[in-house]
PDB file of C-alpha atoms in Angstrom:
ATOM      1  CA  MET A   1      29.084 -27.333  17.105  1.00 42.00           C
ATOM      2  CA  HIS A   2      30.510 -30.187  19.145  1.00 38.00           C
ATOM      3  CA  ARG A   3      34.104 -31.401  18.886  1.00 37.00           C
ATOM      4  CA  GLN A   4      35.180 -34.541  20.703  1.00 35.00           C
ATOM      5  CA  ILE A   5      38.960 -34.547  21.094  1.00 31.00           C
ATOM      6  CA  SER A   6      39.095 -37.805  23.003  1.00 32.00           C
ATOM      7  CA  ALA A   7      36.702 -40.323  24.486  1.00 30.00           C
ATOM      8  CA  PRO A   8      34.029 -38.680  26.642  1.00 31.00           C
ATOM      9  CA  VAL A   9      34.880 -38.479  30.316  1.00 32.00           C
ATOM     10  CA  GLY A  10      33.528 -41.518  32.078  1.00 32.00           C
ATOM     11  CA  ALA A  11      32.772 -43.516  28.917  1.00 31.00           C
ATOM     12  CA  PRO A  12      35.080 -46.456  29.791  1.00 31.00           C
ATOM     13  CA  MET A  13      33.244 -46.843  33.077  1.00 31.00           C
ATOM     14  CA  MET A  14      30.100 -48.079  31.353  1.00 31.00           C
ATOM     15  CA  GLY A  15      31.729 -51.354  30.352  1.00 33.00           C
ATOM     16  CA  ASN A  16      31.571 -53.300  33.675  1.00 37.00           C
ATOM     17  CA  ARG A  17      29.208 -56.267  33.393  1.00 37.00           C
ATOM     18  CA  ASN A  18      28.701 -57.486  36.945  1.00 43.00           C
ATOM     19  CA  ARG A  19      25.914 -55.854  38.906  1.00 42.00           C
ATOM     20  CA  GLY A  20      28.165 -54.341  41.556  1.00 48.00           C
ATOM     21  CA  GLY A  21      30.505 -53.025  38.909  1.00 50.00           C
ATOM     22  CA  VAL A  22      27.655 -51.440  36.973  1.00 48.00           C
ATOM     23  CA  LYS A  23      26.364 -49.733  40.117  1.00 49.00           C
ATOM     24  CA  ALA A  24      29.824 -48.464  41.022  1.00 52.00           C
ATOM     25  CA  SER A  25      30.313 -47.262  37.456  1.00 54.00           C
ATOM     26  CA  ALA A  26      27.010 -45.443  37.561  1.00 50.00           C
ATOM     27  CA  VAL A  27      27.961 -43.692  40.788  1.00 51.00           C
ATOM     28  CA  ARG A  28      31.350 -42.661  39.421  1.00 55.00           C
ATOM     29  CA  LEU A  29      29.895 -41.532  36.105  1.00 56.00           C
ATOM     30  CA  LEU A  30      27.252 -39.530  37.969  1.00 52.00           C
ATOM     31  CA  SER A  31      29.863 -37.843  40.150  1.00 52.00           C
ATOM     32  CA  LEU A  32      31.839 -36.882  37.070  1.00 55.00           C
ATOM     33  CA  CYS A  33      28.703 -35.496  35.448  1.00 54.00           C
ATOM     34  CA  GLY A  34      27.763 -33.570  38.572  1.00 50.00           C
ATOM     35  CA  ALA A  35      31.124 -31.848  38.791  1.00 48.00           C
ATOM     36  CA  PHE A  36      31.598 -31.172  35.088  1.00 46.00           C
ATOM     37  CA  GLY A  37      27.925 -30.318  34.584  1.00 45.00           C
ATOM     38  CA  ALA A  38      27.931 -27.741  37.375  1.00 45.00           C
ATOM     39  CA  ILE A  39      30.821 -25.955  35.671  1.00 42.00           C
ATOM     40  CA  ALA A  40      29.094 -26.016  32.297  1.00 39.00           C
ATOM     41  CA  LEU A  41      25.999 -24.428  33.815  1.00 40.00           C
ATOM     42  CA  LEU A  42      28.060 -21.777  35.583  1.00 42.00           C
ATOM     43  CA  GLY A  43      29.943 -21.082  32.398  1.00 37.00           C
ATOM     44  CA  ILE A  44      26.779 -20.082  30.517  1.00 35.00           C
ATOM     45  CA  THR A  45      25.575 -17.717  33.183  1.00 37.00           C
ATOM     46  CA  VAL A  46      26.694 -14.104  33.402  1.00 35.00           C
ATOM     47  CA  ALA A  47      28.767 -13.325  36.506  1.00 34.00           C
ATOM     48  CA  LYS A  48      25.975 -11.315  37.998  1.00 38.00           C
ATOM     49  CA  ALA A  49      25.198 -16.020  38.934  1.00 41.00           C
ATOM     50  CA  GLN A  50      24.669 -18.184  38.310  1.00 46.00           C
ATOM     51  CA  ASP A  51      24.115 -16.067  40.455  1.00 58.00           C
ATOM     52  CA  ALA A  52      25.122 -12.786  42.101  1.00 70.00           C
ATOM     53  CA  GLU A  53      22.574 -10.306  40.760  1.00 86.00           C
ATOM     54  CA  PRO A  54      22.240  -7.036  42.696  1.00 93.00           C
ATOM     55  CA  ARG A  55      19.224  -4.725  42.252  1.00 95.00           C
ATOM     56  CA  SER A  56      16.959  -7.493  40.974  1.00 94.00           C
ATOM     57  CA  TYR A  57      14.100  -6.116  43.093  1.00 95.00           C
ATOM     58  CA  SER A  58      14.754  -2.383  42.808  1.00 95.00           C
ATOM     59  CA  ASN A  59      11.895  -0.202  41.604  1.00 96.00           C
ATOM     60  CA  THR A  60      11.829   0.586  37.875  1.00 95.00           C
ATOM     61  CA  PRO A  61       9.557   2.984  35.967  1.00 96.00           C
ATOM     62  CA  ILE A  62       6.892   1.059  34.081  1.00 96.00           C
ATOM     63  CA  GLY A  63       6.736   0.913  30.290  1.00 96.00           C
ATOM     64  CA  LEU A  64      10.491   0.640  29.789  1.00 96.00           C
ATOM     65  CA  ASN A  65      12.448  -1.828  27.672  1.00 97.00           C
ATOM     66  CA  PHE A  66      16.024  -2.934  28.340  1.00 97.00           C
ATOM     67  CA  LEU A  67      18.373  -4.672  25.928  1.00 98.00           C
ATOM     68  CA  ILE A  68      21.549  -6.084  27.487  1.00 97.00           C
ATOM     69  CA  ALA A  69      24.521  -7.638  25.692  1.00 97.00           C
ATOM     70  CA  GLY A  70      27.092  -9.259  27.963  1.00 94.00           C
ATOM     71  CA  ALA A  71      30.266 -11.332  27.880  1.00 94.00           C
ATOM     72  CA  LEU A  72      31.793 -13.531  30.582  1.00 91.00           C
ATOM     73  CA  TYR A  73      35.114 -15.310  30.867  1.00 91.00           C
ATOM     74  CA  SER A  74      35.585 -17.920  33.584  1.00 87.00           C
ATOM     75  CA  ALA A  75      38.381 -20.368  34.344  1.00 87.00           C
ATOM     76  CA  GLY A  76      39.415 -22.635  37.188  1.00 82.00           C
ATOM     77  CA  LYS A  77      39.588 -26.207  38.368  1.00 76.00           C
ATOM     78  CA  LEU A  78      36.937 -28.883  38.778  1.00 67.00           C
ATOM     79  CA  ALA A  79      36.444 -30.268  42.277  1.00 59.00           C
ATOM     80  CA  PHE A  80      35.501 -33.969  42.468  1.00 58.00           C
ATOM     81  CA  ASP A  81      34.641 -36.424  45.200  1.00 53.00           C
ATOM     82  CA  PRO A  82      37.875 -37.689  46.834  1.00 53.00           C
ATOM     83  CA  ASP A  83      37.081 -41.326  45.946  1.00 53.00           C
ATOM     84  CA  LEU A  84      37.219 -40.632  42.203  1.00 55.00           C
ATOM     85  CA  SER A  85      40.407 -41.242  40.214  1.00 60.00           C
ATOM     86  CA  VAL A  86      40.319 -37.783  38.662  1.00 63.00           C
ATOM     87  CA  ALA A  87      43.308 -35.423  38.690  1.00 69.00           C
ATOM     88  CA  ASP A  88      44.386 -32.116  37.172  1.00 74.00           C
ATOM     89  CA  ALA A  89      40.847 -31.279  36.025  1.00 77.00           C
ATOM     90  CA  ASN A  90      40.499 -27.728  34.733  1.00 83.00           C
ATOM     91  CA  PHE A  91      38.230 -25.715  32.466  1.00 82.00           C
ATOM     92  CA  HIS A  92      37.732 -22.371  30.790  1.00 86.00           C
ATOM     93  CA  SER A  93      34.601 -20.873  29.301  1.00 86.00           C
ATOM     94  CA  LYS A  94      33.643 -17.872  27.173  1.00 91.00           C
ATOM     95  CA  THR A  95      30.007 -16.839  27.196  1.00 91.00           C
ATOM     96  CA  GLY A  96      27.945 -14.322  25.278  1.00 93.00           C
ATOM     97  CA  LEU A  97      24.575 -13.271  26.621  1.00 93.00           C
ATOM     98  CA  LEU A  98      21.601 -11.415  25.175  1.00 96.00           C
ATOM     99  CA  VAL A  99      18.856 -10.206  27.548  1.00 96.00           C
ATOM    100  CA  TYR A 100      15.545  -8.425  26.973  1.00 98.00           C
ATOM    101  CA  ILE A 101      13.617  -6.907  29.910  1.00 97.00           C
ATOM    102  CA  ARG A 102      10.206  -5.202  29.974  1.00 97.00           C
ATOM    103  CA  SER A 103       8.843  -3.366  33.038  1.00 97.00           C
ATOM    104  CA  PHE A 104       5.092  -3.218  33.673  1.00 97.00           C
ATOM    105  CA  ASP A 105       2.385  -2.511  36.254  1.00 97.00           C
ATOM    106  CA  PHE A 106       1.128  -5.460  38.307  1.00 97.00           C
ATOM    107  CA  ALA A 107      -1.604  -4.664  40.833  1.00 96.00           C
ATOM    108  CA  GLY A 108      -0.164  -1.207  41.441  1.00 97.00           C
ATOM    109  CA  GLN A 109       3.420  -2.395  41.972  1.00 97.00           C
ATOM    110  CA  SER A 110       6.302  -2.504  39.503  1.00 98.00           C
ATOM    111  CA  ALA A 111       7.095  -5.809  37.804  1.00 98.00           C
ATOM    112  CA  LYS A 112       9.485  -7.082  35.134  1.00 98.00           C
ATOM    113  CA  PHE A 113       9.589  -9.808  32.509  1.00 97.00           C
ATOM    114  CA  ASP A 114      12.939 -10.873  31.086  1.00 96.00           C
ATOM    115  CA  VAL A 115      14.325 -13.316  28.542  1.00 97.00           C
ATOM    116  CA  ILE A 116      17.943 -14.529  28.706  1.00 94.00           C
ATOM    117  CA  VAL A 117      19.634 -16.302  25.776  1.00 95.00           C
ATOM    118  CA  PRO A 118      23.213 -17.582  26.366  1.00 93.00           C
ATOM    119  CA  ALA A 119      25.808 -18.859  23.895  1.00 93.00           C
ATOM    120  CA  SER A 120      29.093 -20.389  25.061  1.00 89.00           C
ATOM    121  CA  SER A 121      32.330 -22.048  24.146  1.00 89.00           C
ATOM    122  CA  PHE A 122      33.507 -24.425  26.860  1.00 84.00           C
ATOM    123  CA  SER A 123      36.582 -26.597  27.303  1.00 85.00           C
ATOM    124  CA  ALA A 124      37.399 -29.050  30.122  1.00 79.00           C
ATOM    125  CA  TRP A 125      40.371 -31.366  30.477  1.00 81.00           C
ATOM    126  CA  GLY A 126      41.979 -33.658  33.032  1.00 78.00           C
ATOM    127  CA  ARG A 127      43.086 -37.225  33.770  1.00 76.00           C
ATOM    128  CA  VAL A 128      40.637 -40.027  34.582  1.00 69.00           C
ATOM    129  CA  GLU A 129      42.343 -43.131  36.019  1.00 71.00           C
ATOM    130  CA  GLY A 130      45.579 -41.812  34.546  1.00 74.00           C
ATOM    131  CA  GLN A 131      44.155 -41.354  31.040  1.00 78.00           C
ATOM    132  CA  PRO A 132      43.817 -37.851  29.515  1.00 82.00           C
ATOM    133  CA  ARG A 133      40.293 -36.723  28.715  1.00 77.00           C
ATOM    134  CA  GLN A 134      39.212 -33.490  27.062  1.00 81.00           C
ATOM    135  CA  ARG A 135      35.913 -32.033  25.901  1.00 77.00           C
ATOM    136  CA  GLU A 136      35.275 -28.919  23.848  1.00 86.00           C
ATOM    137  CA  MET A 137      31.923 -27.545  22.755  1.00 87.00           C
ATOM    138  CA  ALA A 138      30.317 -24.364  21.497  1.00 91.00           C
ATOM    139  CA  GLY A 139      26.724 -23.334  20.871  1.00 92.00           C
ATOM    140  CA  LEU A 140      23.521 -22.104  22.485  1.00 93.00           C
ATOM    141  CA  GLY A 141      22.571 -22.869  26.075  1.00 91.00           C
ATOM    142  CA  ASP A 142      19.063 -23.182  27.494  1.00 93.00           C
ATOM    143  CA  PRO A 143      17.110 -19.886  27.373  1.00 95.00           C
ATOM    144  CA  ARG A 144      15.609 -18.609  30.635  1.00 95.00           C
ATOM    145  CA  PHE A 145      12.404 -16.672  31.208  1.00 97.00           C
ATOM    146  CA  ARG A 146      11.623 -14.802  34.419  1.00 97.00           C
ATOM    147  CA  VAL A 147       8.773 -12.792  35.901  1.00 98.00           C
ATOM    148  CA  SER A 148       9.595 -10.572  38.906  1.00 97.00           C
ATOM    149  CA  VAL A 149       6.847  -8.869  40.917  1.00 98.00           C
ATOM    150  CA  ASN A 150       7.399  -6.410  43.759  1.00 97.00           C
ATOM    151  CA  LEU A 151       4.834  -6.877  46.520  1.00 98.00           C
ATOM    152  CA  ILE A 152       5.460  -3.811  48.686  1.00 97.00           C
ATOM    153  CA  GLY A 153       7.567  -0.651  48.551  1.00 97.00           C
ATOM    154  CA  ALA A 154       7.863  -0.310  44.751  1.00 98.00           C
ATOM    155  CA  PRO A 155       4.765   1.437  43.352  1.00 97.00           C
ATOM    156  CA  ALA A 156       4.221   1.379  39.611  1.00 97.00           C
ATOM    157  CA  LEU A 157       5.283   4.848  38.428  1.00 97.00           C
ATOM    158  CA  SER A 158       5.819   6.572  35.100  1.00 95.00           C
ATOM    159  CA  VAL A 159       9.254   7.942  34.243  1.00 93.00           C
ATOM    160  CA  LYS A 160       8.047  11.448  35.156  1.00 92.00           C
ATOM    161  CA  ASP A 161       6.627  10.443  38.559  1.00 94.00           C
ATOM    162  CA  PHE A 162       9.608   8.215  39.336  1.00 94.00           C
ATOM    163  CA  ALA A 163      11.835  11.290  39.769  1.00 90.00           C
ATOM    164  CA  ASN A 164      10.281  11.872  43.220  1.00 93.00           C
ATOM    165  CA  TYR A 165      10.485   8.229  44.380  1.00 96.00           C
ATOM    166  CA  ARG A 166      12.767   7.301  47.286  1.00 95.00           C
ATOM    167  CA  GLN A 167      13.230   3.666  48.245  1.00 96.00           C
ATOM    168  CA  ASP A 168      12.684   2.365  51.775  1.00 97.00           C
ATOM    169  CA  LEU A 169      11.828  -1.364  52.070  1.00 98.00           C
ATOM    170  CA  ILE A 170      11.001  -3.463  48.998  1.00 98.00           C
ATOM    171  CA  VAL A 171       9.814  -7.062  49.116  1.00 98.00           C
ATOM    172  CA  GLY A 172       9.313  -9.006  45.904  1.00 98.00           C
ATOM    173  CA  ILE A 173       9.110 -12.477  44.404  1.00 98.00           C
ATOM    174  CA  SER A 174      10.158 -13.980  41.092  1.00 97.00           C
ATOM    175  CA  LEU A 175       9.938 -17.194  39.104  1.00 98.00           C
ATOM    176  CA  GLN A 176      12.571 -18.152  36.550  1.00 96.00           C
ATOM    177  CA  VAL A 177      12.050 -21.017  34.101  1.00 96.00           C
ATOM    178  CA  SER A 178      14.881 -22.648  32.156  1.00 95.00           C
ATOM    179  CA  VAL A 179      13.581 -24.214  28.924  1.00 96.00           C
ATOM    180  CA  PRO A 180      15.399 -27.244  27.398  1.00 95.00           C
ATOM    181  CA  LEU A 181      16.103 -25.715  23.976  1.00 96.00           C
ATOM    182  CA  GLY A 182      19.900 -25.513  24.188  1.00 93.00           C
ATOM    183  CA  GLN A 183      22.394 -27.625  22.282  1.00 92.00           C
ATOM    184  CA  TYR A 184      22.212 -31.232  23.480  1.00 92.00           C
ATOM    185  CA  ASP A 185      23.619 -34.581  22.333  1.00 91.00           C
ATOM    186  CA  SER A 186      22.860 -37.641  24.497  1.00 89.00           C
ATOM    187  CA  SER A 187      26.013 -39.389  23.209  1.00 87.00           C
ATOM    188  CA  LYS A 188      28.122 -36.749  25.005  1.00 79.00           C
ATOM    189  CA  LEU A 189      28.641 -36.525  28.767  1.00 72.00           C
ATOM    190  CA  LEU A 190      28.813 -32.712  28.748  1.00 74.00           C
ATOM    191  CA  ASN A 191      26.433 -30.412  26.916  1.00 83.00           C
ATOM    192  CA  LEU A 192      25.554 -26.727  26.879  1.00 86.00           C
ATOM    193  CA  GLY A 193      21.849 -27.595  27.071  1.00 89.00           C
ATOM    194  CA  ASN A 194      20.485 -29.718  29.931  1.00 90.00           C
ATOM    195  CA  ASN A 195      17.558 -31.536  28.268  1.00 93.00           C
ATOM    196  CA  ARG A 196      15.330 -30.822  31.273  1.00 94.00           C
ATOM    197  CA  TRP A 197      13.246 -28.036  32.742  1.00 96.00           C
ATOM    198  CA  ALA A 198      14.289 -26.024  35.790  1.00 94.00           C
ATOM    199  CA  PHE A 199      12.082 -23.765  37.937  1.00 96.00           C
ATOM    200  CA  LYS A 200      13.561 -21.197  40.325  1.00 96.00           C
ATOM    201  CA  PRO A 201      11.217 -19.328  42.715  1.00 97.00           C
ATOM    202  CA  GLU A 202      12.928 -16.572  44.696  1.00 97.00           C
ATOM    203  CA  LEU A 203      12.133 -14.082  47.450  1.00 98.00           C
ATOM    204  CA  GLY A 204      13.806 -10.658  47.340  1.00 97.00           C
ATOM    205  CA  ILE A 205      14.223  -8.154  50.173  1.00 98.00           C
ATOM    206  CA  SER A 206      15.842  -4.746  49.606  1.00 98.00           C
ATOM    207  CA  LYS A 207      16.296  -2.074  52.303  1.00 98.00           C
ATOM    208  CA  ALA A 208      17.720   1.391  51.585  1.00 98.00           C
ATOM    209  CA  VAL A 209      19.571   3.350  54.268  1.00 97.00           C
ATOM    210  CA  GLY A 210      20.757   6.648  52.822  1.00 95.00           C
ATOM    211  CA  PRO A 211      23.016   5.946  49.813  1.00 96.00           C
ATOM    212  CA  CYS A 212      23.429   2.297  50.903  1.00 98.00           C
ATOM    213  CA  THR A 213      21.124  -0.591  50.058  1.00 98.00           C
ATOM    214  CA  PHE A 214      21.131  -4.022  51.726  1.00 98.00           C
ATOM    215  CA  GLU A 215      19.685  -6.950  49.785  1.00 98.00           C
ATOM    216  CA  LEU A 216      18.872 -10.571  50.566  1.00 98.00           C
ATOM    217  CA  ALA A 217      17.457 -13.097  48.066  1.00 97.00           C
ATOM    218  CA  PRO A 218      16.936 -16.765  49.032  1.00 97.00           C
ATOM    219  CA  SER A 219      15.871 -19.156  46.264  1.00 96.00           C
ATOM    220  CA  VAL A 220      15.352 -22.817  45.434  1.00 96.00           C
ATOM    221  CA  THR A 221      15.729 -24.495  42.033  1.00 94.00           C
ATOM    222  CA  ILE A 222      13.547 -27.473  41.098  1.00 95.00           C
ATOM    223  CA  PHE A 223      14.646 -29.765  38.251  1.00 95.00           C
ATOM    224  CA  THR A 224      12.740 -32.220  36.110  1.00 96.00           C
ATOM    225  CA  ASP A 225      14.593 -35.424  35.152  1.00 95.00           C
ATOM    226  CA  ASN A 226      16.787 -35.735  32.096  1.00 93.00           C
ATOM    227  CA  THR A 227      15.409 -39.008  30.742  1.00 95.00           C
ATOM    228  CA  ASN A 228      17.917 -39.217  27.891  1.00 94.00           C
ATOM    229  CA  PHE A 229      21.191 -38.618  29.675  1.00 87.00           C
ATOM    230  CA  PHE A 230      24.370 -40.038  28.114  1.00 82.00           C
ATOM    231  CA  GLY A 231      23.042 -42.993  26.184  1.00 80.00           C
ATOM    232  CA  GLY A 232      19.483 -43.175  27.502  1.00 87.00           C
ATOM    233  CA  ASN A 233      20.070 -43.051  31.267  1.00 89.00           C
ATOM    234  CA  ASN A 234      17.856 -41.127  33.702  1.00 92.00           C
ATOM    235  CA  LEU A 235      19.553 -38.236  35.515  1.00 89.00           C
ATOM    236  CA  ALA A 236      17.729 -36.664  38.466  1.00 91.00           C
ATOM    237  CA  GLN A 237      18.795 -33.809  40.727  1.00 90.00           C
ATOM    238  CA  ALA A 238      17.636 -32.793  44.195  1.00 93.00           C
ATOM    239  CA  LEU A 239      16.588 -29.261  45.129  1.00 94.00           C
ATOM    240  CA  PHE A 240      19.323 -26.656  44.797  1.00 91.00           C
ATOM    241  CA  TYR A 241      19.286 -23.848  47.381  1.00 94.00           C
ATOM    242  CA  ALA A 242      20.959 -20.448  47.110  1.00 93.00           C
ATOM    243  CA  VAL A 243      21.115 -17.218  49.104  1.00 95.00           C
ATOM    244  CA  GLN A 244      22.353 -13.968  47.580  1.00 95.00           C
ATOM    245  CA  ARG A 245      23.516 -11.057  49.751  1.00 96.00           C
ATOM    246  CA  HIS A 246      24.479  -7.628  48.434  1.00 97.00           C
ATOM    247  CA  ILE A 247      25.633  -4.334  49.898  1.00 98.00           C
ATOM    248  CA  LEU A 248      25.313  -1.430  47.463  1.00 98.00           C
ATOM    249  CA  TYR A 249      26.433   2.169  47.487  1.00 98.00           C
ATOM    250  CA  THR A 250      24.809   4.565  45.008  1.00 97.00           C
ATOM    251  CA  PHE A 251      26.594   7.755  43.977  1.00 96.00           C
ATOM    252  CA  GLN A 252      24.850  11.023  43.091  1.00 93.00           C
ATOM    253  CA  SER A 253      25.867  10.538  39.459  1.00 93.00           C
ATOM    254  CA  GLY A 254      23.737   7.368  39.309  1.00 93.00           C
ATOM    255  CA  ALA A 255      26.730   5.033  39.316  1.00 97.00           C
ATOM    256  CA  TRP A 256      26.679   2.299  41.941  1.00 97.00           C
ATOM    257  CA  PHE A 257      29.000  -0.296  43.438  1.00 97.00           C
ATOM    258  CA  ALA A 258      28.000  -3.613  45.042  1.00 97.00           C
ATOM    259  CA  LEU A 259      29.748  -6.234  47.147  1.00 97.00           C
ATOM    260  CA  ASP A 260      28.191  -9.594  46.289  1.00 96.00           C
ATOM    261  CA  GLY A 261      28.058 -12.884  48.175  1.00 95.00           C
ATOM    262  CA  VAL A 262      26.333 -16.149  47.236  1.00 93.00           C
ATOM    263  CA  TYR A 263      25.958 -19.412  49.136  1.00 92.00           C
ATOM    264  CA  PHE A 264      24.852 -22.623  47.353  1.00 87.00           C
ATOM    265  CA  SER A 265      23.831 -25.963  48.803  1.00 90.00           C
ATOM    266  CA  GLY A 266      22.059 -29.139  47.723  1.00 89.00           C
ATOM    267  CA  GLY A 267      21.763 -30.314  44.132  1.00 86.00           C
ATOM    268  CA  ARG A 268      22.705 -33.943  44.830  1.00 86.00           C
ATOM    269  CA  THR A 269      22.271 -36.031  41.668  1.00 85.00           C
ATOM    270  CA  SER A 270      21.242 -39.630  41.013  1.00 87.00           C
ATOM    271  CA  LEU A 271      21.656 -41.807  37.943  1.00 84.00           C
ATOM    272  CA  ASN A 272      18.951 -44.436  37.362  1.00 90.00           C
ATOM    273  CA  GLY A 273      18.061 -44.172  41.061  1.00 90.00           C
ATOM    274  CA  VAL A 274      21.661 -44.517  42.304  1.00 87.00           C
ATOM    275  CA  LYS A 275      22.592 -41.468  44.403  1.00 85.00           C
ATOM    276  CA  SER A 276      25.993 -39.810  44.231  1.00 80.00           C
ATOM    277  CA  ASP A 277      27.948 -38.115  46.994  1.00 76.00           C
ATOM    278  CA  ASN A 278      28.125 -34.786  45.149  1.00 75.00           C
ATOM    279  CA  GLU A 279      25.929 -32.487  47.236  1.00 81.00           C
ATOM    280  CA  GLN A 280      27.230 -28.953  46.865  1.00 79.00           C
ATOM    281  CA  ARG A 281      28.071 -26.460  49.608  1.00 84.00           C
ATOM    282  CA  ASN A 282      29.853 -23.567  47.942  1.00 85.00           C
ATOM    283  CA  THR A 283      30.434 -19.906  48.775  1.00 89.00           C
ATOM    284  CA  ARG A 284      31.364 -17.186  46.279  1.00 89.00           C
ATOM    285  CA  ALA A 285      32.127 -13.489  46.633  1.00 93.00           C
ATOM    286  CA  GLY A 286      32.590 -10.667  44.167  1.00 94.00           C
ATOM    287  CA  PHE A 287      31.686  -7.146  43.164  1.00 95.00           C
ATOM    288  CA  THR A 288      29.623  -5.318  40.550  1.00 96.00           C
ATOM    289  CA  VAL A 289      30.107  -1.772  39.225  1.00 97.00           C
ATOM    290  CA  ALA A 290      27.504   0.055  37.105  1.00 97.00           C
ATOM    291  CA  LEU A 291      28.491   3.205  35.206  1.00 97.00           C
ATOM    292  CA  PRO A 292      25.877   5.341  33.420  1.00 96.00           C
ATOM    293  CA  ILE A 293      27.065   6.659  30.057  1.00 96.00           C
ATOM    294  CA  ASP A 294      24.029   8.750  29.158  1.00 94.00           C
ATOM    295  CA  ARG A 295      20.275   8.650  29.726  1.00 91.00           C
ATOM    296  CA  GLN A 296      19.831   5.467  27.688  1.00 95.00           C
ATOM    297  CA  ASN A 297      23.145   3.628  27.933  1.00 97.00           C
ATOM    298  CA  SER A 298      25.124   2.165  30.816  1.00 97.00           C
ATOM    299  CA  LEU A 299      28.030  -0.214  31.369  1.00 97.00           C
ATOM    300  CA  LYS A 300      28.304  -2.909  34.031  1.00 96.00           C
ATOM    301  CA  LEU A 301      31.497  -4.685  35.163  1.00 96.00           C
ATOM    302  CA  SER A 302      31.606  -7.689  37.495  1.00 94.00           C
ATOM    303  CA  ALA A 303      34.005 -10.225  38.973  1.00 94.00           C
ATOM    304  CA  SER A 304      33.642 -13.147  41.371  1.00 91.00           C
ATOM    305  CA  THR A 305      35.695 -15.958  42.849  1.00 88.00           C
ATOM    306  CA  GLY A 306      35.164 -19.018  45.029  1.00 82.00           C
ATOM    307  CA  ILE A 307      35.698 -18.770  48.784  1.00 80.00           C
ATOM    308  CA  THR A 308      34.792 -22.315  49.855  1.00 73.00           C
ATOM    309  CA  SER A 309      33.850 -25.355  47.773  1.00 66.00           C
ATOM    310  CA  ARG A 310      32.831 -28.886  48.766  1.00 61.00           C
ATOM    311  CA  THR A 311      32.187 -30.232  45.248  1.00 57.00           C
ATOM    312  CA  GLY A 312      31.550 -28.676  41.874  1.00 54.00           C
ATOM    313  CA  SER A 313      33.978 -25.879  41.136  1.00 60.00           C
ATOM    314  CA  GLU A 314      36.696 -23.483  42.195  1.00 71.00           C
ATOM    315  CA  PHE A 315      36.868 -20.756  39.595  1.00 79.00           C
ATOM    316  CA  THR A 316      37.136 -17.052  38.907  1.00 87.00           C
ATOM    317  CA  ALA A 317      34.864 -15.160  36.515  1.00 89.00           C
ATOM    318  CA  VAL A 318      34.934 -11.663  35.041  1.00 93.00           C
ATOM    319  CA  GLY A 319      32.155 -10.104  33.010  1.00 93.00           C
ATOM    320  CA  VAL A 320      31.117  -6.969  31.175  1.00 96.00           C
ATOM    321  CA  ALA A 321      27.645  -5.930  29.987  1.00 96.00           C
ATOM    322  CA  TRP A 322      26.245  -3.024  28.002  1.00 97.00           C
ATOM    323  CA  GLN A 323      22.644  -1.916  28.588  1.00 97.00           C
ATOM    324  CA  TYR A 324      20.363   0.184  26.384  1.00 97.00           C
ATOM    325  CA  ARG A 325      16.921   1.295  27.540  1.00 96.00           C
ATOM    326  CA  TRP A 326      13.991   2.891  25.771  1.00 96.00           C
ATOM    327  CA  GLY A 327      10.235   3.335  26.174  1.00 93.00           C
ATOM    328  CA  ASP A 328       7.715   5.777  27.642  1.00 81.00           C
ATOM    329  CA  GLY A 329       9.493   8.980  28.666  1.00 75.00           C
ATOM    330  CA  TYR A 330      12.766   8.136  26.848  1.00 73.00           C
TER     331      TYR A 330
END
């Protein structure tokens, strides 16, 4: 469902007829899209982020299935390029998330396949050149598929054999693919779907020292072009880099606590070949708490906030997720 309360942000800018005016309008429209679009993407991602996801490369017994249902609320302000006549821009988002994960044996090491399906309601409002603009939408976002393979330090073990496993150093890799199946309308500037593919290869390093674990996960996201952006324009985006860092403490009960940090950079966009000054350099920090309920069920709580932001967003997010697992040995 889409509901347009007022004219789409940036729509009046498409009316300039001289060549210089059209180019300037394209740049300004692109900058608006970059800032609002970054928030929409963050809003449909569980707080573990767009982005801060501890224990992604921990060892897991093979043959298990995980079903995760999560909810995220995020709110804050939209940060734009200083040259734009945009003021008092804010947003809030509510997101539901359904995740399925399957662990398996790959060349003697543990591996996982997961599917993530998000659904969101999103609202943004502000003033563009003194005129109020607001956009509300609700529906499905783009589903994501990921394969994670541990290369060393995480042997493929059954549930029974896993009881004797103790982690030292784990190194793994993953590839996540975002498929353009989410809700999309080219007559709207903001959408929950992106109408393009995205590929995210990542390297994961996890080192255990007693009850503490230190994790580092650099990644890069590669985007295809959206060739039907806002009335048939071509929207392209440069490589988007991220580095996750986590410090975890695991209790004897199986509960664990993590301090999370994420740094983002890149992602500069261009509209019909005209580049915008919206390259991102953002830092976020937060925490994650996982609480086992019984052998099959657990609860995860998370929160994060922005520390520094060049363009894109300054927001706080809180999330909760319930996990159920079953399979061989359960």
